[in-house]
Coordinates of N, CA and C and ligand atoms in Angstrom, one line a residue:
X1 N -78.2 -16.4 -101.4 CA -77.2 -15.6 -100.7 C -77.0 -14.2 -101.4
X2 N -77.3 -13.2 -100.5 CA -76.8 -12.0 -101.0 C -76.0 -11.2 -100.9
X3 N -75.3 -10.9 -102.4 CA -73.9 -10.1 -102.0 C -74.0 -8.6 -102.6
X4 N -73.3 -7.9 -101.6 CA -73.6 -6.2 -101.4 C -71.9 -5.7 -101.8
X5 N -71.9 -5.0 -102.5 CA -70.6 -4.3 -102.6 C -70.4 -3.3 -101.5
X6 N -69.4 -3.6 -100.9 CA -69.0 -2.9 -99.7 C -67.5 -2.1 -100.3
X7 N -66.7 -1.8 -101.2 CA -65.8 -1.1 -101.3 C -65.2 -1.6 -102.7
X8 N -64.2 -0.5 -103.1 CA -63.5 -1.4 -104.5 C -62.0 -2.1 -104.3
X9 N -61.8 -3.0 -104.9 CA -60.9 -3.7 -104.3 C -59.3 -2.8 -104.3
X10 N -59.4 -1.5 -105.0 CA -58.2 -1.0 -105.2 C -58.5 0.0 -103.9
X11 N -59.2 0.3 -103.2 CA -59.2 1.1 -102.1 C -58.5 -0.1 -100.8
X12 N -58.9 -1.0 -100.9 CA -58.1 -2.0 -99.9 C -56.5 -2.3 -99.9
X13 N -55.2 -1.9 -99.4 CA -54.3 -1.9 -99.4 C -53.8 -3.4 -98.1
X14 N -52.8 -4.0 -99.0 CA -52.6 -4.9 -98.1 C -52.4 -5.0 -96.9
X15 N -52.8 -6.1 -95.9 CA -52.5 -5.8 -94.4 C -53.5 -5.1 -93.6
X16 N -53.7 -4.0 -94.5 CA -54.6 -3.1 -93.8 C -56.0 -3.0 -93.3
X17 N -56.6 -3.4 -92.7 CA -57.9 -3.7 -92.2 C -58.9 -2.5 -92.8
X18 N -60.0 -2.9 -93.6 CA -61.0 -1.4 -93.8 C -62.4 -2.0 -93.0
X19 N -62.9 -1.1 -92.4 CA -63.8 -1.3 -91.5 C -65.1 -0.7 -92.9
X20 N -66.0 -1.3 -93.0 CA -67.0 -0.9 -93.6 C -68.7 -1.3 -92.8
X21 N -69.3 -0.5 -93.1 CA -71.1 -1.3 -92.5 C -71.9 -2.2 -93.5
X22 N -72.2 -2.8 -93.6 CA -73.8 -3.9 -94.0 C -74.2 -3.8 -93.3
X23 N -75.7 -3.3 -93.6 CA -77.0 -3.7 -92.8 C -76.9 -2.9 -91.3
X24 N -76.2 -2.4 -91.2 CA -75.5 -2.1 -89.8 C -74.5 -2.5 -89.1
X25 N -74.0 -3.6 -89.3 CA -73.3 -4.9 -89.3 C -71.7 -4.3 -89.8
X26 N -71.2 -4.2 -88.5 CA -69.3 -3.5 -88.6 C -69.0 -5.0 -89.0
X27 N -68.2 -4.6 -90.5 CA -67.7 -5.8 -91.1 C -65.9 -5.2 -91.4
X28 N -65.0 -6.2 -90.9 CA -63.5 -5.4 -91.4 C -63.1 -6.1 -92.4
X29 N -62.9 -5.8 -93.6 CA -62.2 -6.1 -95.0 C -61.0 -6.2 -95.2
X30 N -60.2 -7.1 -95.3 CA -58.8 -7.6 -95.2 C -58.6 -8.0 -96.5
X31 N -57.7 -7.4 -96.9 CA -57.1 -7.9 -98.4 C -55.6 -8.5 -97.7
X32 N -55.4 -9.8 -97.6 CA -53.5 -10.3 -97.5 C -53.4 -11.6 -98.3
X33 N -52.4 -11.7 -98.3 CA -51.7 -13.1 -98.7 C -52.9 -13.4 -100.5
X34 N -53.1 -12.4 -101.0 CA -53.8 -12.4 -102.3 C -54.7 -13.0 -102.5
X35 N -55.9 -13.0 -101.2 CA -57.0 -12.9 -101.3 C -57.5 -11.8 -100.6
X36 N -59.3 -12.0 -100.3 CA -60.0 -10.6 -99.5 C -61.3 -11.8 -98.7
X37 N -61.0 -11.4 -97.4 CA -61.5 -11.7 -96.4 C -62.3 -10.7 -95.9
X38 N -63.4 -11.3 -95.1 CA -64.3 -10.4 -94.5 C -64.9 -11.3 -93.2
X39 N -64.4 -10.3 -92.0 CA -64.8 -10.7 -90.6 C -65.6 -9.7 -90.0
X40 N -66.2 -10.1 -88.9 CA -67.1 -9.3 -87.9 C -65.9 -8.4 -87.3
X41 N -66.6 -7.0 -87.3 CA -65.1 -6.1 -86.7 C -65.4 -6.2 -85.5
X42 N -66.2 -6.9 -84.9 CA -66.3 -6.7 -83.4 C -65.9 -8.2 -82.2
X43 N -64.5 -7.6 -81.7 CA -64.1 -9.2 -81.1 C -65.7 -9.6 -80.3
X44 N -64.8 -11.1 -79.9 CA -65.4 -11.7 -79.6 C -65.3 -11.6 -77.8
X45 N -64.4 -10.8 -77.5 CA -63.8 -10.8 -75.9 C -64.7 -9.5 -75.0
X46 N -64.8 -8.8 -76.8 CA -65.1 -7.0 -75.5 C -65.6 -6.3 -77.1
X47 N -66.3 -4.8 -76.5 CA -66.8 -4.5 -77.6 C -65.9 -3.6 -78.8
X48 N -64.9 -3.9 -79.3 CA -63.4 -3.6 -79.7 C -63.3 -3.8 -81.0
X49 N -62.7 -2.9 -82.1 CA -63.0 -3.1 -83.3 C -62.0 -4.0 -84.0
X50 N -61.9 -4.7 -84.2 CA -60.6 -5.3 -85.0 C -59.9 -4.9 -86.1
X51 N -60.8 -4.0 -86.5 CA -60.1 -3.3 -88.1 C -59.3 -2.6 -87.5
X52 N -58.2 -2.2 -86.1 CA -57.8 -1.1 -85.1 C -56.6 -2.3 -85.3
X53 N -57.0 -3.3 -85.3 CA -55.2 -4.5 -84.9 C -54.5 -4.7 -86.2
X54 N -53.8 -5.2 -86.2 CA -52.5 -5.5 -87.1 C -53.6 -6.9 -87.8
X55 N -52.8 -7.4 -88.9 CA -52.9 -8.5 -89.8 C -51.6 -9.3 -89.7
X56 N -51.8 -10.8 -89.8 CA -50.4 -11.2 -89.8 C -50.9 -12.6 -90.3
X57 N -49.8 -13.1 -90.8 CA -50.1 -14.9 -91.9 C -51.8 -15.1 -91.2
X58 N -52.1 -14.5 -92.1 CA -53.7 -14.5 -92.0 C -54.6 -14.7 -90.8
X59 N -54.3 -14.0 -90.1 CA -54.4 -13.8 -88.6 C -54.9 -11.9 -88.7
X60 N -55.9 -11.4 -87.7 CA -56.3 -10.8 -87.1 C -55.9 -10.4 -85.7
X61 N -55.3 -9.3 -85.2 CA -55.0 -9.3 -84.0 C -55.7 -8.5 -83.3
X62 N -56.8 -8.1 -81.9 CA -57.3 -7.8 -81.6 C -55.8 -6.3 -80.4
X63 N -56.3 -5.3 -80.6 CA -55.2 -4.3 -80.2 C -55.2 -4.2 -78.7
X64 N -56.5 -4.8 -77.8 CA -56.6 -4.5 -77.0 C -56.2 -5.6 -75.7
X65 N -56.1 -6.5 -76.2 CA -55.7 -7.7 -75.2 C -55.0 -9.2 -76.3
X66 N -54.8 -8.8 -77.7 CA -53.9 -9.4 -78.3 C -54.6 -10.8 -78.7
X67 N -55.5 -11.5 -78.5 CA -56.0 -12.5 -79.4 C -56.3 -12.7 -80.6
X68 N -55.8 -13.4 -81.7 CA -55.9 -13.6 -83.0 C -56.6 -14.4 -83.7
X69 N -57.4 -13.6 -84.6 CA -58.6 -14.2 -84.9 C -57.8 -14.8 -86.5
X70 N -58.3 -16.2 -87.1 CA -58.0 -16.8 -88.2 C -58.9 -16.2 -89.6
X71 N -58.6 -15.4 -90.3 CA -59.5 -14.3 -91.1 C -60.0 -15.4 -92.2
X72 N -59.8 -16.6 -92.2 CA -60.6 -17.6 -92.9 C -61.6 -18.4 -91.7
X73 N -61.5 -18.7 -91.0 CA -62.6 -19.2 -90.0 C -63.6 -18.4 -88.7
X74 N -62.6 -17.3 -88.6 CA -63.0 -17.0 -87.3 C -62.5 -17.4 -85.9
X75 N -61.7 -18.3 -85.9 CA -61.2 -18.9 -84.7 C -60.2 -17.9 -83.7
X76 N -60.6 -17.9 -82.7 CA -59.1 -17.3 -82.0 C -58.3 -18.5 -81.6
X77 N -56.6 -18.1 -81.9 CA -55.4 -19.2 -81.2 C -55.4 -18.6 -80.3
X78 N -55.6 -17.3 -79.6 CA -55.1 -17.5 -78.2 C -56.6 -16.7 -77.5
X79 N -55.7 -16.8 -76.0 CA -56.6 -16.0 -74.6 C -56.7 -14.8 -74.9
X80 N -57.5 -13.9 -74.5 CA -58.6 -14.4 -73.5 C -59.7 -14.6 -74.5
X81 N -59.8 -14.1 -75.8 CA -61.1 -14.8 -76.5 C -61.2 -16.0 -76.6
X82 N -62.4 -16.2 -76.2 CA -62.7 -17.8 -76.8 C -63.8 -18.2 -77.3
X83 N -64.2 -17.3 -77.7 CA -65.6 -17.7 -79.1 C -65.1 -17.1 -80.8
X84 N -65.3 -17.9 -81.7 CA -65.1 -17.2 -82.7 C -65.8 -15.9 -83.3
X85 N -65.3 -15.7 -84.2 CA -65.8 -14.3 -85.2 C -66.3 -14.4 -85.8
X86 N -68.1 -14.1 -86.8 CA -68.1 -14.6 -87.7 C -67.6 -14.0 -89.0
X87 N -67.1 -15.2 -89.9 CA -67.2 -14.8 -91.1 C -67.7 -14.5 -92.1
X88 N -67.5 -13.9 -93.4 CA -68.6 -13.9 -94.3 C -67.9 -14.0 -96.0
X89 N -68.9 -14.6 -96.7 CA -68.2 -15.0 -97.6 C -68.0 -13.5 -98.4
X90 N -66.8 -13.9 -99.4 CA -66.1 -12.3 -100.0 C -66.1 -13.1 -101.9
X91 N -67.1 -11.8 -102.8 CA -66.7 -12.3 -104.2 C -66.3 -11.0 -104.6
X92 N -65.6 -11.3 -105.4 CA -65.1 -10.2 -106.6 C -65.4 -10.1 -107.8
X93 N -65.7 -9.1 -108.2 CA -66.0 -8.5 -109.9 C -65.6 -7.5 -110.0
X94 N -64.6 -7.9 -110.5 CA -64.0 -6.5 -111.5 C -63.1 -5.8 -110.1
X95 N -63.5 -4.7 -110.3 CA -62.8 -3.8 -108.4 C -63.9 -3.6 -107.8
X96 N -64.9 -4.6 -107.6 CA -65.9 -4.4 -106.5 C -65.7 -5.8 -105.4
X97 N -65.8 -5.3 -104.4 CA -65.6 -6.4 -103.2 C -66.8 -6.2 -103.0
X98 N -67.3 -7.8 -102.9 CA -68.6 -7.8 -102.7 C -69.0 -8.8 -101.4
X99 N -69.7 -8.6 -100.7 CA -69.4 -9.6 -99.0 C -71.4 -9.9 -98.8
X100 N -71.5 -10.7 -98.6 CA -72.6 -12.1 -97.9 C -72.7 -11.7 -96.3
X101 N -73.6 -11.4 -95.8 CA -74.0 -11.3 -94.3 C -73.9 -12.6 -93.9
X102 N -74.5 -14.1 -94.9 CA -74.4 -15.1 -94.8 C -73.2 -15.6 -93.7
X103 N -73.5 -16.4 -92.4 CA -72.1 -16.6 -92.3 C -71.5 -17.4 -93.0
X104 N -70.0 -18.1 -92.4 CA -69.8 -19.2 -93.3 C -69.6 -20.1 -92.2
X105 N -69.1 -19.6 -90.8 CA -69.1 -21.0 -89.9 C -69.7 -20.0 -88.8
Ligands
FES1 S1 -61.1 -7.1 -76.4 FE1 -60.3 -8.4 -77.9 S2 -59.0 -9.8 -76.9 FE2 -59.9 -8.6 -75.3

Protein backbone atom coordinates (compact mmCIF):
# COMPACT_ATOMS: atom_id res chain seq x y z
CA UNK A 1 0.00 0.00 0.00
CA UNK A 2 1.08 3.28 -0.96
CA UNK A 3 0.89 6.41 0.98
CA UNK A 4 1.41 9.94 -0.64
CA UNK A 5 1.39 13.01 1.52
CA UNK A 6 -1.36 15.01 0.35
CA UNK A 7 -1.21 18.17 2.88
CA UNK A 8 0.09 18.95 6.46
CA UNK A 9 -2.05 18.21 9.12
CA UNK A 10 -1.98 21.83 10.57
CA UNK A 11 -3.33 23.26 7.22
CA UNK A 12 -6.55 21.09 7.84
CA UNK A 13 -8.90 23.00 10.19
CA UNK A 14 -11.68 21.22 11.73
CA UNK A 15 -15.02 20.47 9.94
CA UNK A 16 -13.67 21.84 7.11
CA UNK A 17 -13.35 19.77 4.04
CA UNK A 18 -9.78 20.25 1.98
CA UNK A 19 -10.14 19.05 -1.48
CA UNK A 20 -6.68 17.83 -2.65
CA UNK A 21 -5.55 15.55 -6.10
CA UNK A 22 -3.67 11.95 -6.08
CA UNK A 23 -2.95 10.61 -9.14
CA UNK A 24 -5.68 12.73 -10.49
CA UNK A 25 -8.07 11.34 -8.17
CA UNK A 26 -10.28 14.55 -6.29
CA UNK A 27 -9.74 13.28 -2.74
CA UNK A 28 -11.65 15.58 0.25
CA UNK A 29 -9.56 15.57 3.57
CA UNK A 30 -11.60 15.85 6.71
CA UNK A 31 -10.00 16.37 9.89
CA UNK A 32 -13.32 16.07 12.83
CA UNK A 33 -14.08 14.45 15.85
CA UNK A 34 -9.90 13.99 16.22
CA UNK A 35 -9.22 12.04 13.54
CA UNK A 36 -8.44 12.63 9.55
CA UNK A 37 -10.46 11.02 7.04
CA UNK A 38 -10.16 10.78 3.48
CA UNK A 39 -13.10 10.33 0.81
CA UNK A 40 -13.69 10.51 -2.87
CA UNK A 41 -14.71 14.24 -3.43
CA UNK A 42 -16.95 13.18 -6.04
CA UNK A 43 -20.67 12.08 -4.82
CA UNK A 44 -21.99 9.27 -5.69
CA UNK A 45 -25.48 10.90 -7.12
CA UNK A 46 -23.98 13.61 -9.75
CA UNK A 47 -20.67 14.96 -10.64
CA UNK A 48 -20.55 17.34 -7.36
CA UNK A 49 -17.69 17.93 -5.12
CA UNK A 50 -18.27 17.14 -1.53
CA UNK A 51 -15.38 19.08 -0.09
CA UNK A 52 -18.38 22.12 -1.12
CA UNK A 53 -20.85 20.45 1.84
CA UNK A 54 -20.82 20.80 5.51
CA UNK A 55 -19.24 18.00 7.95
CA UNK A 56 -21.40 16.83 10.79
CA UNK A 57 -20.89 13.67 13.62
CA UNK A 58 -18.86 12.34 11.01
CA UNK A 59 -20.99 12.63 8.18
CA UNK A 60 -20.41 14.35 4.85
CA UNK A 61 -23.07 16.29 3.36
CA UNK A 62 -23.41 16.58 -0.32
CA UNK A 63 -24.60 20.70 -0.94
CA UNK A 64 -26.43 19.83 -3.80
CA UNK A 65 -29.29 17.53 -2.98
CA UNK A 66 -28.30 16.87 0.74
CA UNK A 67 -27.18 13.11 1.09
CA UNK A 68 -24.64 12.16 3.74
CA UNK A 69 -21.90 10.32 3.20
CA UNK A 70 -20.41 8.25 6.56
CA UNK A 71 -16.57 9.68 6.29
CA UNK A 72 -15.40 6.28 7.81
CA UNK A 73 -17.29 3.90 5.30
CA UNK A 74 -18.51 5.71 2.53
CA UNK A 75 -22.14 4.94 2.97
CA UNK A 76 -24.97 7.34 2.31
CA UNK A 77 -28.04 7.52 5.18
CA UNK A 78 -30.12 9.16 2.98
CA UNK A 79 -31.75 9.78 -0.80
CA UNK A 80 -31.14 10.19 -3.52
CA UNK A 81 -27.58 8.71 -3.36
CA UNK A 82 -27.43 5.24 -3.17
CA UNK A 83 -23.96 3.98 -3.85
CA UNK A 84 -21.22 4.60 -1.64
CA UNK A 85 -17.97 6.78 -1.64
CA UNK A 86 -14.90 5.33 -1.67
CA UNK A 87 -12.72 5.58 1.02
CA UNK A 88 -9.11 5.67 1.64
CA UNK A 89 -6.95 4.87 4.23
CA UNK A 90 -5.33 8.24 6.16
CA UNK A 91 -1.70 7.92 8.21
CA UNK A 92 -0.02 10.43 10.01
CA UNK A 93 3.72 11.49 10.64
CA UNK A 94 4.46 14.22 12.26
CA UNK A 95 2.20 17.18 10.30
CA UNK A 96 2.04 15.21 7.13
CA UNK A 97 -1.38 13.61 6.17
CA UNK A 98 -0.60 10.88 4.23
CA UNK A 99 -3.65 8.96 2.24
CA UNK A 100 -3.62 5.29 0.19
CA UNK A 101 -5.55 5.36 -3.17
CA UNK A 102 -6.05 1.77 -1.78
CA UNK A 103 -9.70 1.68 -1.02
CA UNK A 104 -10.84 0.46 2.18
CA UNK A 105 -14.48 -0.76 1.30
S1 LIG B 1 -25.43 15.37 -6.34
FE1 LIG B 1 -24.97 14.67 -4.34
S2 LIG B 1 -26.89 14.02 -3.58
FE2 LIG B 1 -27.32 14.66 -5.60
Amino acid sequence: MTFVRVCGLSELEEDTPKRVELDGTPVSVVRTEGEVFAINDICSHANVSLSEGEVDDCHIECWLHGSRFDLRSGKPDALPATRPVPVYPVKIEGDDVLVSLTQES
